[in-house]
Amino acid sequence: MTVVSRFAPSPTGFLHIGGVRTALYNWLFARHHGGKFLLRIEDTDRKRSNDEAVAAILDGLKWMELDWDGDAISQFNRVENHKAAVERLLVERNAYRCYCSPEELTQMREEARAKGTAALYDGRWRDRDPSEAPAGVDPVIRLKTPNKGETVIEDLVQGTVCVANDQLDDMVLMRANGTPTYMLAVVIDDHDMGVTHAIRGDDHLTNAFRQSLLFDALGWDRPTFAHIPLIHGADGAKLSKRHGALGVEYYRDEGFLPEAVFNYLLRLGWSHGDDEIISREQAVEWFDLDDVGKSAARFDTDKLTSLNGHYIRNGDNERLSKIILPVITEKLDGNASENAETWLKLGMDGLKKRAKTVLELADNALFYAKTRPLSMDEKATKLLSADGIANLRILRGSLADVDDWFADPLKQVIADLAEAQELKLGMIAQPLRAALTGTNVSPGIFDVMAALGREETLARLDDVLN
């Protein structure tokens, strides 16, 4: 059997971070088993669905590098398939037309509430002759659910779960206006797409019982279900915006790397021994549903940020330079130096040591990309006092004859100069830092000099001295 999993988001808003984890688990399960990962946009709710949300879903999945097989499928475009299935159910008497008015349904709910029972439809049109239908009423179509026995699901995460069929009323398959319900569309689409495994949040577990009965009524094999626990906030409460329940684009825009988000979401509810840092390749090799826990995972932005810092520190210098260059260019209103990318790449080892996000990395790297002459902040201006300038003039003369332009030789030149002038090293290094960066904080100044190169270093010094 070829494994086929699917991710089926509704395009009614951003791609929620919990949805990204669901997509990730489906993608990993399919890739681990050499199967297919399909994408279905559940856009039958035309009032709430919009093209911007669809674009956000596609962009978010692409940013996470969760590639799907084939084209993304629109559920709305499959409405005729949904209607055909309902017609078949009617012909085979596994479904029926219900002519209940809204007032009757409201009365049922109120009576159930008064009795303290579940507000279930009472089946009054289940075996009634359609000739008794009131005039001018468009019926809904309901599934004729078995009212005896129980429905059992062998869930790959939750284990064996069951519900008595008398607790499942005759669900609506088709609305009075002729549009299919979510419950119907999901079953038809999963069958037609050949989905073998439905991996989704455990808030869908109750839906799985009803959907199983619909699969049975149509004579189709059910997919294997796997209902994963939802994500909670660090305080144990249901995940909300205050915990970080935002769209994946928020994390991208706030400077998180996709591999960090991938690694973090992977570990939210799944584990592989004591491994914390897990590459994409390892995840594909190791992932299976056996190691998904039954308890809700807790989303902790601080832990995600810390993990992101790890990936930045260990990231490829050229890639990081390309990522932050557009951010820096925007901060500089488009006035970045033409040599910015080269200097960023050469100076990246020093820059990435302390940054935890791409935005921090970009802020720390701004001085590399600025055009001359640099503007000086208040602290840099203080360092460039009369004494500081005097020390830089002496240094400028010593640097003029340096040919071996690397960090260690440059440090030695400045250390020798400080000793000869009976100065502490910082009395030269600090004004030098101000002259070369426009601020008092930067990576090691000798590394900065090496990254900028001889020509730019001397030119920035000359700007200050002149």
CSV table of N, CA and C in Angstrom, one decimal, residues 175-249:
chain,number,residue,atom,x,y,z
A,175,ARG,N,-27.1,20.9,2.6
A,175,ARG,CA,-28.0,21.9,3.1
A,175,ARG,C,-29.2,22.2,2.2
A,176,ALA,N,-30.1,22.9,2.7
A,176,ALA,CA,-31.3,23.2,1.9
A,176,ALA,C,-31.1,24.0,0.7
A,177,ASN,N,-30.0,24.7,0.7
A,177,ASN,CA,-29.6,25.5,-0.6
A,177,ASN,C,-28.8,24.6,-1.6
A,178,GLY,N,-28.6,23.4,-1.3
A,178,GLY,CA,-28.0,22.5,-2.2
A,178,GLY,C,-26.5,22.4,-2.1
A,179,THR,N,-25.9,23.0,-1.0
A,179,THR,CA,-24.4,23.0,-0.8
A,179,THR,C,-24.1,21.9,0.1
A,180,PRO,N,-22.9,21.2,-0.1
A,180,PRO,CA,-22.5,20.1,0.8
A,180,PRO,C,-22.0,20.6,2.1
A,181,THR,N,-22.1,19.8,3.2
A,181,THR,CA,-21.6,20.2,4.4
A,181,THR,C,-20.1,19.8,4.5
A,182,TYR,N,-19.4,20.3,5.4
A,182,TYR,CA,-18.0,19.9,5.7
A,182,TYR,C,-17.8,18.4,5.8
A,183,MET,N,-18.7,17.8,6.6
A,183,MET,CA,-18.6,16.4,6.9
A,183,MET,C,-18.7,15.5,5.7
A,184,LEU,N,-19.6,15.9,4.8
A,184,LEU,CA,-19.7,15.2,3.5
A,184,LEU,C,-18.5,15.4,2.6
A,185,ALA,N,-18.1,16.6,2.4
A,185,ALA,CA,-17.1,16.9,1.5
A,185,ALA,C,-15.8,16.3,1.9
A,186,VAL,N,-15.5,16.2,3.2
A,186,VAL,CA,-14.2,15.6,3.6
A,186,VAL,C,-14.2,14.1,3.3
A,187,VAL,N,-15.3,13.4,3.5
A,187,VAL,CA,-15.3,12.0,3.2
A,187,VAL,C,-15.1,11.7,1.7
A,188,ILE,N,-15.9,12.4,0.9
A,188,ILE,CA,-15.8,12.2,-0.5
A,188,ILE,C,-14.4,12.5,-1.0
A,189,ASP,N,-13.9,13.7,-0.6
A,189,ASP,CA,-12.6,14.1,-1.1
A,189,ASP,C,-11.5,13.1,-0.6
A,190,ASP,N,-11.5,12.7,0.6
A,190,ASP,CA,-10.5,11.8,1.1
A,190,ASP,C,-10.5,10.5,0.3
A,191,HIS,N,-11.7,10.0,0.0
A,191,HIS,CA,-11.8,8.8,-0.8
A,191,HIS,C,-11.3,9.0,-2.2
A,192,ASP,N,-11.8,10.0,-2.8
A,192,ASP,CA,-11.4,10.3,-4.2
A,192,ASP,C,-9.9,10.6,-4.4
A,193,MET,N,-9.3,11.1,-3.4
A,193,MET,CA,-7.9,11.4,-3.4
A,193,MET,C,-7.0,10.2,-3.0
A,194,GLY,N,-7.7,9.2,-2.5
A,194,GLY,CA,-6.9,8.0,-2.1
A,194,GLY,C,-6.2,8.1,-0.8
A,195,VAL,N,-6.7,9.0,0.1
A,195,VAL,CA,-6.1,9.2,1.4
A,195,VAL,C,-6.1,7.9,2.2
A,196,THR,N,-5.0,7.5,2.6
A,196,THR,CA,-4.9,6.3,3.5
A,196,THR,C,-4.8,6.6,4.9
A,197,HIS,N,-4.3,7.8,5.3
A,197,HIS,CA,-4.1,8.2,6.7
A,197,HIS,C,-4.5,9.6,6.8
A,198,ALA,N,-5.5,9.8,7.7
A,198,ALA,CA,-6.0,11.1,8.1
A,198,ALA,C,-5.4,11.6,9.4
A,199,ILE,N,-4.4,12.4,9.3
A,199,ILE,CA,-3.6,12.8,10.5
A,199,ILE,C,-4.0,14.3,10.8
A,200,ARG,N,-4.6,14.5,12.0
A,200,ARG,CA,-5.2,15.9,12.2
A,200,ARG,C,-5.3,16.0,13.7
A,201,GLY,N,-5.7,17.2,14.2
A,201,GLY,CA,-5.9,17.5,15.6
A,201,GLY,C,-7.0,16.7,16.2
A,202,ASP,N,-6.8,16.5,17.5
A,202,ASP,CA,-7.8,15.6,18.2
A,202,ASP,C,-9.1,16.3,18.5
A,203,ASP,N,-9.2,17.6,18.1
A,203,ASP,CA,-10.5,18.2,18.1
A,203,ASP,C,-11.4,17.7,17.0
A,204,HIS,N,-10.9,16.9,16.1
A,204,HIS,CA,-11.6,16.3,15.0
A,204,HIS,C,-12.1,14.8,15.4
A,205,LEU,N,-11.7,14.4,16.6
A,205,LEU,CA,-12.0,13.0,16.9
A,205,LEU,C,-13.5,12.7,16.8
A,206,THR,N,-14.3,13.6,17.4
A,206,THR,CA,-15.8,13.3,17.3
A,206,THR,C,-16.3,13.3,15.9
A,207,ASN,N,-15.7,14.1,15.0
A,207,ASN,CA,-16.0,14.1,13.6
A,207,ASN,C,-15.7,12.7,13.0
A,208,ALA,N,-14.6,12.1,13.4
A,208,ALA,CA,-14.2,10.9,12.8
A,208,ALA,C,-15.2,9.8,13.0
A,209,PHE,N,-16.0,9.8,14.1
A,209,PHE,CA,-17.0,8.8,14.2
A,209,PHE,C,-18.1,8.9,13.2
A,210,ARG,N,-18.6,10.2,13.0
A,210,ARG,CA,-19.6,10.4,12.0
A,210,ARG,C,-19.1,10.2,10.6
A,211,GLN,N,-17.9,10.6,10.3
A,211,GLN,CA,-17.3,10.3,9.0
A,211,GLN,C,-17.1,8.9,8.7
A,212,SER,N,-16.8,8.1,9.8
A,212,SER,CA,-16.6,6.7,9.6
A,212,SER,C,-17.9,6.0,9.1
A,213,LEU,N,-19.0,6.5,9.7
A,213,LEU,CA,-20.3,5.9,9.4
A,213,LEU,C,-20.7,6.3,7.9
A,214,LEU,N,-20.2,7.4,7.5
A,214,LEU,CA,-20.5,7.8,6.1
A,214,LEU,C,-19.6,7.0,5.1
A,215,PHE,N,-18.4,6.7,5.5
A,215,PHE,CA,-17.5,5.8,4.7
A,215,PHE,C,-18.2,4.4,4.6
A,216,ASP,N,-18.7,4.0,5.7
A,216,ASP,CA,-19.4,2.7,5.8
A,216,ASP,C,-20.6,2.7,4.9
A,217,ALA,N,-21.4,3.7,4.9
A,217,ALA,CA,-22.6,3.8,4.1
A,217,ALA,C,-22.4,3.8,2.7
A,218,LEU,N,-21.2,4.3,2.3
A,218,LEU,CA,-20.9,4.3,0.9
A,218,LEU,C,-20.1,3.1,0.4
A,219,GLY,N,-19.8,2.2,1.4
A,219,GLY,CA,-19.1,1.0,1.1
A,219,GLY,C,-17.6,1.2,0.8
A,220,TRP,N,-17.1,2.2,1.4
A,220,TRP,CA,-15.6,2.6,1.1
A,220,TRP,C,-14.8,2.2,2.3
A,221,ASP,N,-13.6,1.9,2.1
A,221,ASP,CA,-12.6,1.7,3.2
A,221,ASP,C,-12.4,3.0,3.9
A,222,ARG,N,-12.4,3.0,5.2
A,222,ARG,CA,-12.1,4.2,6.0
A,222,ARG,C,-10.5,4.4,5.9
A,223,PRO,N,-10.1,5.7,6.0
A,223,PRO,CA,-8.7,5.9,6.1
A,223,PRO,C,-8.3,5.5,7.6
A,224,THR,N,-7.0,5.3,7.8
A,224,THR,CA,-6.5,5.1,9.2
A,224,THR,C,-6.4,6.5,9.8
A,225,PHE,N,-7.1,6.6,11.0
A,225,PHE,CA,-7.1,7.9,11.7
A,225,PHE,C,-5.9,8.0,12.7
A,226,ALA,N,-5.4,9.2,12.8
A,226,ALA,CA,-4.4,9.6,13.8
A,226,ALA,C,-4.7,11.0,14.3
A,227,HIS,N,-5.2,11.1,15.5
A,227,HIS,CA,-5.6,12.4,16.0
A,227,HIS,C,-4.6,12.8,17.1
A,228,ILE,N,-3.9,13.9,16.7
A,228,ILE,CA,-2.8,14.4,17.5
A,228,ILE,C,-3.3,15.4,18.5
A,229,PRO,N,-2.7,15.4,19.7
A,229,PRO,CA,-3.2,16.4,20.7
A,229,PRO,C,-2.9,17.8,20.2
A,230,LEU,N,-3.8,18.7,20.7
A,230,LEU,CA,-3.6,20.1,20.3
A,230,LEU,C,-2.4,20.8,21.0
A,231,ILE,N,-2.0,21.9,20.6
A,231,ILE,CA,-1.0,22.7,21.3
A,231,ILE,C,-1.6,23.7,22.3
A,232,HIS,N,-1.0,23.7,23.4
A,232,HIS,CA,-1.4,24.7,24.5
A,232,HIS,C,-0.3,25.7,24.7
A,233,GLY,N,-0.6,26.8,25.4
A,233,GLY,CA,0.4,27.8,25.7
A,233,GLY,C,1.3,27.2,26.8
A,234,ALA,N,2.3,28.0,27.1
A,234,ALA,CA,3.3,27.6,28.2
A,234,ALA,C,2.6,27.5,29.5
A,235,ASP,N,1.5,28.2,29.7
A,235,ASP,CA,0.8,28.1,31.0
A,235,ASP,C,-0.3,27.0,31.0
A,236,GLY,N,-0.3,26.2,30.0
A,236,GLY,CA,-1.2,25.1,30.0
A,236,GLY,C,-2.6,25.4,29.4
A,237,ALA,N,-2.9,26.6,29.2
A,237,ALA,CA,-4.2,27.0,28.6
A,237,ALA,C,-4.2,26.8,27.1
A,238,LYS,N,-5.4,26.8,26.6
A,238,LYS,CA,-5.6,26.6,25.1
A,238,LYS,C,-4.8,27.7,24.4
A,239,LEU,N,-4.1,27.3,23.4
A,239,LEU,CA,-3.2,28.2,22.6
A,239,LEU,C,-4.0,29.3,22.0
A,240,SER,N,-3.6,30.6,22.3
A,240,SER,CA,-4.3,31.8,21.8
A,240,SER,C,-3.2,32.7,21.3
A,241,LYS,N,-3.6,33.9,20.8
A,241,LYS,CA,-2.7,34.8,20.2
A,241,LYS,C,-1.7,35.3,21.3
A,242,ARG,N,-2.1,35.4,22.5
A,242,ARG,CA,-1.1,35.8,23.5
A,242,ARG,C,0.0,34.8,23.8
A,243,HIS,N,-0.2,33.6,23.4
A,243,HIS,CA,0.8,32.5,23.5
A,243,HIS,C,1.7,32.4,22.3
A,244,GLY,N,1.2,33.0,21.2
A,244,GLY,CA,2.0,32.9,19.9
A,244,GLY,C,1.2,32.1,18.9
A,245,ALA,N,-0.2,32.0,19.1
A,245,ALA,CA,-1.0,31.3,18.1
A,245,ALA,C,-1.2,32.3,16.9
A,246,LEU,N,-0.2,32.5,16.1
A,246,LEU,CA,-0.2,33.4,15.0
A,246,LEU,C,0.1,32.7,13.7
A,247,GLY,N,0.0,33.4,12.6
A,247,GLY,CA,0.3,32.8,11.4
A,247,GLY,C,1.8,32.6,11.2
A,248,VAL,N,2.1,31.6,10.4
A,248,VAL,CA,3.5,31.2,10.2
A,248,VAL,C,4.3,32.4,9.6
A,249,GLU,N,3.6,33.3,8.9
A,249,GLU,CA,4.3,34.5,8.3
A,249,GLU,C,4.8,35.4,9.4
